[in-house]
Amino acid sequence: MTWTHKNLLGLEGLSREEITFILDTAERFHEVLDRPIPLVPALRGKTILNMFYEPSTRTATSFAMAAKRLSADVVGFSKASSSVKKGETLLDTVRTIESMRVDGVVIRHSCPGAARFIAQRIDAFVINAGDGAHEHPTQGLLDLSAARKRLESFEGRHLVVVGDITHSRVARSAIYGFSTMGAEITVCGPATLIPPHFKKAFPNVGIETDFDRLLADADMIMMLRLQLERQGKGLFPSIREYRKLYCLTAERIKKAKPDVVVMHPGPMNRGIEIEPAVADGPNSVVLAQVRAGVAVRMAVLYILAGGELEH
Ligand code: CP
């Protein structure tokens, strides 16, 4: 297929064909990553700027690794060590760095829409690495990539997303991505962590507050990180209560299908939203998700940069 988008700002609006194209391209890079020397010259001469205005372990590392595996030059940038501290605006910062001839910008920012704002103002392609509670598209793609290895097709499969739906960009990208690929989706969590406008925004997504009622019918369960920084803001009574109602425990997983796929974007609060026995158990694809992250990000960089793949 012919790719027509300059940027990857979200999974909203991408077609099934486009998502499949990225996932299939990522499969080719999985093969590259399995080689003794996991390196291809596809983006030689290109420069990728990684701008992380929020903390990140997985996304920042895997974007840097993906660009290096494609032979691109990678420039890292963090808020703490930049002139942002001196009051420089986001746009001035990006324009300053772009004038040094950057081909692509990967940006994580706390403001929803930050990646779009930049993309509309610079020539380099932009990849959204998480913008506030809006979207985290490469996370959605790596979730699909890891789950696809277990399920093959998403048509008619049931994805249950559990946790803080209101504040989760991971949940939003999962909803767009998995529903486009044919899955049915139910979100689950305390009513205070599901936005009041959710049903209007996502009329085809189910809402449930009782996790136990969903277990038997789920093909995939995505546990979200409980954002502990929100504790004390009245959104859930206590961690003990949350754990009792929403933790994916060894007891709960016994009530699910034997081959249910368990996902978590990380970082995990072990023992709060997921028990270690489940996180490290046979249903879990948590580490496969991290591994898929490198291949998926290689695919996205490669597609947006218009790279040449040699074998
Ligand atoms: N899943 C995810 O985005 O993790 P990081 O915040 O570590 O990048």
Coordinates of C-alpha atoms and ligand atoms in Angstrom, one line a residue:
M1 CA 0.0 0.0 0.0
T2 CA 1.0 3.7 -0.4
W3 CA 1.5 5.5 2.9
T4 CA 0.1 9.0 2.8
H5 CA 0.6 10.4 6.3
K6 CA 3.5 12.7 7.1
N7 CA 3.2 12.1 10.9
L8 CA 1.9 9.5 13.4
L9 CA 0.0 11.6 16.0
G10 CA -2.6 9.0 17.0
L11 CA -4.4 5.7 16.0
E12 CA -7.7 7.6 15.6
G13 CA -8.5 7.7 11.9
L14 CA -6.0 5.1 10.8
S15 CA -7.6 2.4 8.6
R16 CA -7.3 -1.3 9.2
E17 CA -5.1 -1.5 6.1
E18 CA -2.8 1.1 7.5
I19 CA -2.4 -0.5 10.9
T20 CA -1.9 -3.9 9.3
F21 CA 0.8 -2.4 7.1
I22 CA 2.7 -1.1 10.1
L23 CA 2.3 -4.4 12.0
D24 CA 3.5 -6.4 8.9
T25 CA 6.4 -4.0 8.5
A26 CA 7.2 -4.5 12.2
E27 CA 7.3 -8.3 11.6
R28 CA 10.1 -7.8 9.1
F29 CA 12.0 -5.8 11.8
H30 CA 11.4 -8.6 14.3
E31 CA 13.5 -10.7 12.0
V32 CA 16.2 -8.1 11.8
L33 CA 16.3 -7.9 15.6
D34 CA 16.8 -11.7 15.7
R35 CA 20.0 -11.5 13.6
P36 CA 23.4 -11.7 15.3
I37 CA 24.0 -8.1 14.2
P38 CA 20.6 -6.4 14.4
L39 CA 21.4 -3.5 12.1
V40 CA 20.1 -2.3 8.7
P41 CA 21.2 0.8 6.8
A42 CA 17.6 1.8 6.0
L43 CA 17.8 5.3 7.6
R44 CA 21.5 6.0 7.1
G45 CA 22.1 9.8 6.9
K46 CA 18.8 10.6 8.6
T47 CA 18.7 12.3 12.0
I48 CA 16.0 11.6 14.6
L49 CA 15.4 14.0 17.6
N50 CA 13.9 12.4 20.7
M51 CA 12.3 15.1 22.8
F52 CA 11.0 13.8 26.2
Y53 CA 9.3 16.4 28.3
E54 CA 8.0 13.7 30.7
P55 CA 9.8 10.7 32.2
S56 CA 10.0 7.5 30.1
T57 CA 11.9 4.3 30.3
R58 CA 10.4 2.0 27.6
T59 CA 9.4 4.5 25.0
A60 CA 12.5 6.7 25.1
T61 CA 14.8 3.8 25.1
S62 CA 13.1 1.8 22.4
F63 CA 12.8 4.8 20.1
A64 CA 16.5 5.5 20.5
M65 CA 17.3 1.8 19.9
A66 CA 14.9 1.6 16.9
A67 CA 16.6 4.6 15.2
K68 CA 20.0 3.2 15.9
R69 CA 19.1 -0.3 14.5
L70 CA 18.0 1.5 11.3
S71 CA 21.4 3.3 11.2
A72 CA 19.9 6.8 11.8
D73 CA 21.7 9.4 14.0
V74 CA 19.8 10.0 17.2
V75 CA 19.8 13.2 19.2
G76 CA 18.4 13.0 22.7
F77 CA 16.8 15.9 24.5
S78 CA 15.3 16.1 27.9
K79 CA 13.5 19.0 29.6
A80 CA 15.8 18.9 32.6
S81 CA 19.0 19.7 30.6
S82 CA 17.6 22.2 28.0
S83 CA 16.9 25.9 27.7
V84 CA 13.2 25.1 28.4
K85 CA 14.4 25.6 32.0
K86 CA 15.2 29.2 30.9
G87 CA 11.7 29.8 29.6
E88 CA 12.1 28.8 25.9
T89 CA 8.8 27.8 24.3
L90 CA 8.2 24.3 22.9
L91 CA 7.9 25.8 19.4
D92 CA 11.1 27.8 19.6
T93 CA 12.9 24.8 21.0
V94 CA 11.7 22.5 18.1
R95 CA 12.4 25.2 15.4
T96 CA 15.9 25.8 16.9
I97 CA 16.7 22.1 16.7
E98 CA 15.0 21.6 13.3
S99 CA 17.2 24.3 11.8
M100 CA 20.1 21.9 12.5
R101 CA 18.5 19.6 9.9
V102 CA 16.5 17.0 11.8
D103 CA 14.4 14.6 9.7
G104 CA 12.1 13.4 12.4
V105 CA 10.9 14.4 15.8
V106 CA 9.7 12.0 18.5
I107 CA 7.9 13.9 21.2
R108 CA 6.4 13.1 24.6
H109 CA 4.7 16.0 26.4
S110 CA 2.1 16.4 29.2
C111 CA -0.2 18.6 27.0
P112 CA -2.7 16.8 24.8
G113 CA -2.2 18.1 21.3
A114 CA 1.5 19.0 21.8
A115 CA 2.6 16.6 19.0
R116 CA 0.0 18.0 16.6
F117 CA 1.0 21.6 17.4
I118 CA 4.6 20.9 16.5
A119 CA 3.7 18.8 13.4
Q120 CA 1.7 21.7 11.9
R121 CA 4.7 24.0 12.2
I122 CA 7.8 22.1 11.1
D123 CA 8.8 20.2 8.0
A124 CA 10.2 17.2 9.8
F125 CA 7.9 14.3 10.5
V126 CA 6.5 14.0 14.0
I127 CA 5.7 10.9 16.1
N128 CA 3.6 11.3 19.2
A129 CA 5.3 9.4 22.0
G130 CA 2.4 10.2 24.4
D131 CA 0.6 13.6 24.8
G132 CA -1.1 14.0 28.1
A133 CA -4.2 11.8 28.4
H134 CA -4.8 11.9 24.6
E135 CA -2.9 9.2 22.7
H136 CA 0.2 7.0 22.7
P137 CA 0.0 5.5 19.2
T138 CA 3.2 3.4 19.2
Q139 CA 2.0 1.8 22.5
G140 CA -1.3 0.9 20.8
L141 CA 0.7 -0.6 17.9
L142 CA 3.0 -2.6 20.1
D143 CA 0.1 -3.9 22.1
L144 CA -1.5 -5.1 18.8
S145 CA 1.8 -6.6 17.6
A146 CA 2.3 -8.6 20.9
A147 CA -1.3 -9.7 21.1
R148 CA -1.4 -10.7 17.4
K149 CA 1.4 -13.2 18.0
R150 CA -1.0 -15.1 20.3
L151 CA -4.4 -14.5 18.6
E152 CA -3.6 -14.0 14.9
S153 CA -6.9 -12.2 14.3
F154 CA -8.8 -9.6 16.4
E155 CA -12.1 -10.0 14.6
G156 CA -14.8 -10.6 17.3
R157 CA -12.2 -10.9 20.1
H158 CA -13.0 -9.2 23.4
L159 CA -10.5 -6.8 24.9
V160 CA -11.1 -5.7 28.5
V161 CA -9.2 -2.6 29.6
V162 CA -9.0 -2.2 33.4
G163 CA -8.0 0.8 35.5
D164 CA -7.8 4.6 35.2
I165 CA -9.5 5.1 31.9
T166 CA -9.9 8.8 32.4
H167 CA -6.2 9.6 32.5
S168 CA -4.9 6.9 30.2
R169 CA -3.5 7.7 26.7
V170 CA -2.7 4.0 26.5
A171 CA -6.4 3.1 26.9
R172 CA -7.4 5.6 24.2
S173 CA -4.9 4.4 21.6
A174 CA -5.9 0.8 22.5
I175 CA -9.5 1.6 21.9
Y176 CA -8.9 3.1 18.5
G177 CA -6.4 0.5 17.4
F178 CA -8.1 -2.7 18.6
S179 CA -11.6 -1.6 17.5
T180 CA -10.3 -0.7 14.0
M181 CA -8.9 -4.2 13.9
G182 CA -12.3 -5.8 14.7
A183 CA -12.1 -6.4 18.5
E184 CA -15.0 -5.7 20.9
I185 CA -13.9 -3.6 23.8
T186 CA -15.1 -3.1 27.4
V187 CA -13.5 -0.6 29.8
C188 CA -13.6 -1.4 33.5
G189 CA -12.7 0.5 36.6
P190 CA -14.2 2.6 39.4
A191 CA -16.9 5.0 38.0
T192 CA -14.7 7.9 39.2
L193 CA -11.9 6.8 36.8
I194 CA -14.2 6.5 33.7
P195 CA -14.9 9.9 32.1
P196 CA -18.6 11.0 32.2
H197 CA -18.6 11.7 28.5
F198 CA -17.1 8.3 27.7
K199 CA -20.3 6.7 26.3
K200 CA -20.8 9.6 23.9
A201 CA -17.2 9.6 22.7
F202 CA -17.0 5.8 22.3
P203 CA -20.6 4.5 21.7
N204 CA -19.4 1.1 20.7
V205 CA -17.3 0.5 23.8
G206 CA -18.9 -1.2 26.8
I207 CA -18.5 0.1 30.4
E208 CA -18.4 -2.1 33.4
T209 CA -17.4 -1.4 37.0
D210 CA -17.4 -5.1 38.1
F211 CA -14.2 -6.7 36.9
D212 CA -15.3 -10.2 37.9
R213 CA -18.2 -10.1 35.5
L214 CA -15.9 -9.7 32.5
L215 CA -13.3 -12.4 33.2
A216 CA -15.0 -15.4 31.6
D217 CA -15.6 -13.7 28.3
A218 CA -12.3 -11.8 27.8
D219 CA -9.8 -12.8 25.1
M220 CA -7.4 -10.1 26.1
I221 CA -7.1 -8.2 29.4
M222 CA -5.1 -4.9 29.5
M223 CA -4.3 -3.8 33.0
L224 CA -3.4 -0.1 33.3
R225 CA -1.0 1.4 35.8
L226 CA -2.8 2.8 38.8
Q227 CA -1.5 6.4 38.8
L228 CA -0.6 6.5 42.5
E229 CA 0.1 10.2 42.2
R230 CA -3.7 10.6 42.0
Q231 CA -4.2 8.9 45.4
G232 CA -5.7 11.3 47.9
K233 CA -7.6 13.2 45.2
G234 CA -10.9 11.3 45.9
L235 CA -10.8 9.2 42.8
F236 CA -10.6 5.9 44.6
P237 CA -11.1 5.1 48.3
S238 CA -7.8 3.4 49.0
I239 CA -5.2 1.3 47.4
R240 CA -6.4 -1.7 49.5
E241 CA -9.9 -1.2 48.1
Y242 CA -8.7 -0.8 44.5
R243 CA -6.6 -3.9 44.8
K244 CA -9.5 -5.9 46.1
L245 CA -11.8 -4.9 43.2
Y246 CA -9.5 -4.5 40.3
C247 CA -6.2 -6.3 40.8
L248 CA -5.6 -9.1 38.3
T249 CA -4.7 -11.8 40.8
A250 CA -3.9 -15.4 40.4
E251 CA -7.4 -16.2 41.7
R252 CA -9.1 -14.0 39.1
I253 CA -7.1 -15.3 36.2
K254 CA -8.4 -18.8 37.0
K255 CA -11.9 -17.5 36.1
A256 CA -10.7 -16.4 32.6
K257 CA -10.1 -18.4 29.4
P258 CA -7.0 -20.6 29.7
D259 CA -5.4 -18.7 26.8
V260 CA -6.4 -15.2 27.7
V261 CA -3.7 -12.7 26.8
V262 CA -2.6 -10.4 29.6
M263 CA -1.1 -7.0 28.7
H264 CA 0.3 -4.2 30.8
P265 CA 2.0 -1.1 29.2
G266 CA 4.4 -0.7 32.2
P267 CA 5.6 0.6 34.5
M268 CA 3.7 -2.0 36.7
N269 CA 2.7 -1.5 40.3
R270 CA 3.2 -5.1 41.2
G271 CA 0.7 -6.3 43.8
I272 CA -1.7 -3.3 43.1
E273 CA -3.2 -3.6 39.6
I274 CA -1.5 -7.0 38.8
E275 CA 0.0 -9.8 40.9
P276 CA 3.5 -10.8 40.2
A277 CA 2.4 -14.4 39.5
V278 CA 0.2 -13.1 36.7
A279 CA 2.6 -10.5 35.4
D280 CA 5.3 -13.2 35.0
G281 CA 2.9 -16.1 34.2
P282 CA 2.1 -17.9 31.0
N283 CA -0.7 -15.6 29.9
S284 CA 1.4 -12.5 30.2
V285 CA 2.9 -10.8 27.1
V286 CA 4.4 -7.9 29.1
L287 CA 7.9 -8.5 28.0
A288 CA 6.8 -9.4 24.4
Q289 CA 5.1 -5.9 24.4
V290 CA 8.5 -4.3 25.3
R291 CA 10.2 -6.3 22.6
A292 CA 7.5 -5.5 20.0
G293 CA 8.1 -1.8 20.9
V294 CA 11.5 -1.8 19.2
A295 CA 10.2 -3.5 16.1
V296 CA 7.1 -1.3 15.9
R297 CA 9.0 1.9 16.3
M298 CA 11.5 0.8 13.7
A299 CA 8.6 0.2 11.4
V300 CA 7.0 3.7 12.1
L301 CA 10.4 5.5 11.7
Y302 CA 11.1 3.6 8.5
I303 CA 7.7 4.2 7.0
L304 CA 7.6 8.0 7.8
A305 CA 11.2 8.5 6.8
G306 CA 10.6 6.7 3.5
G307 CA 13.6 4.4 4.1
E308 CA 15.0 1.8 1.8
L309 CA 15.1 -1.7 3.3
E310 CA 18.0 -4.0 2.1
H311 CA 18.3 -7.6 3.0
Ligands
CP1 N1 4.5 2.3 28.4 C1 5.2 3.4 28.5 O1 4.9 4.4 27.8 O2 6.3 3.4 29.3 P1 7.3 4.6 29.6 O3 6.5 5.7 30.3 O4 8.4 4.0 30.4 O5 7.8 5.1 28.3

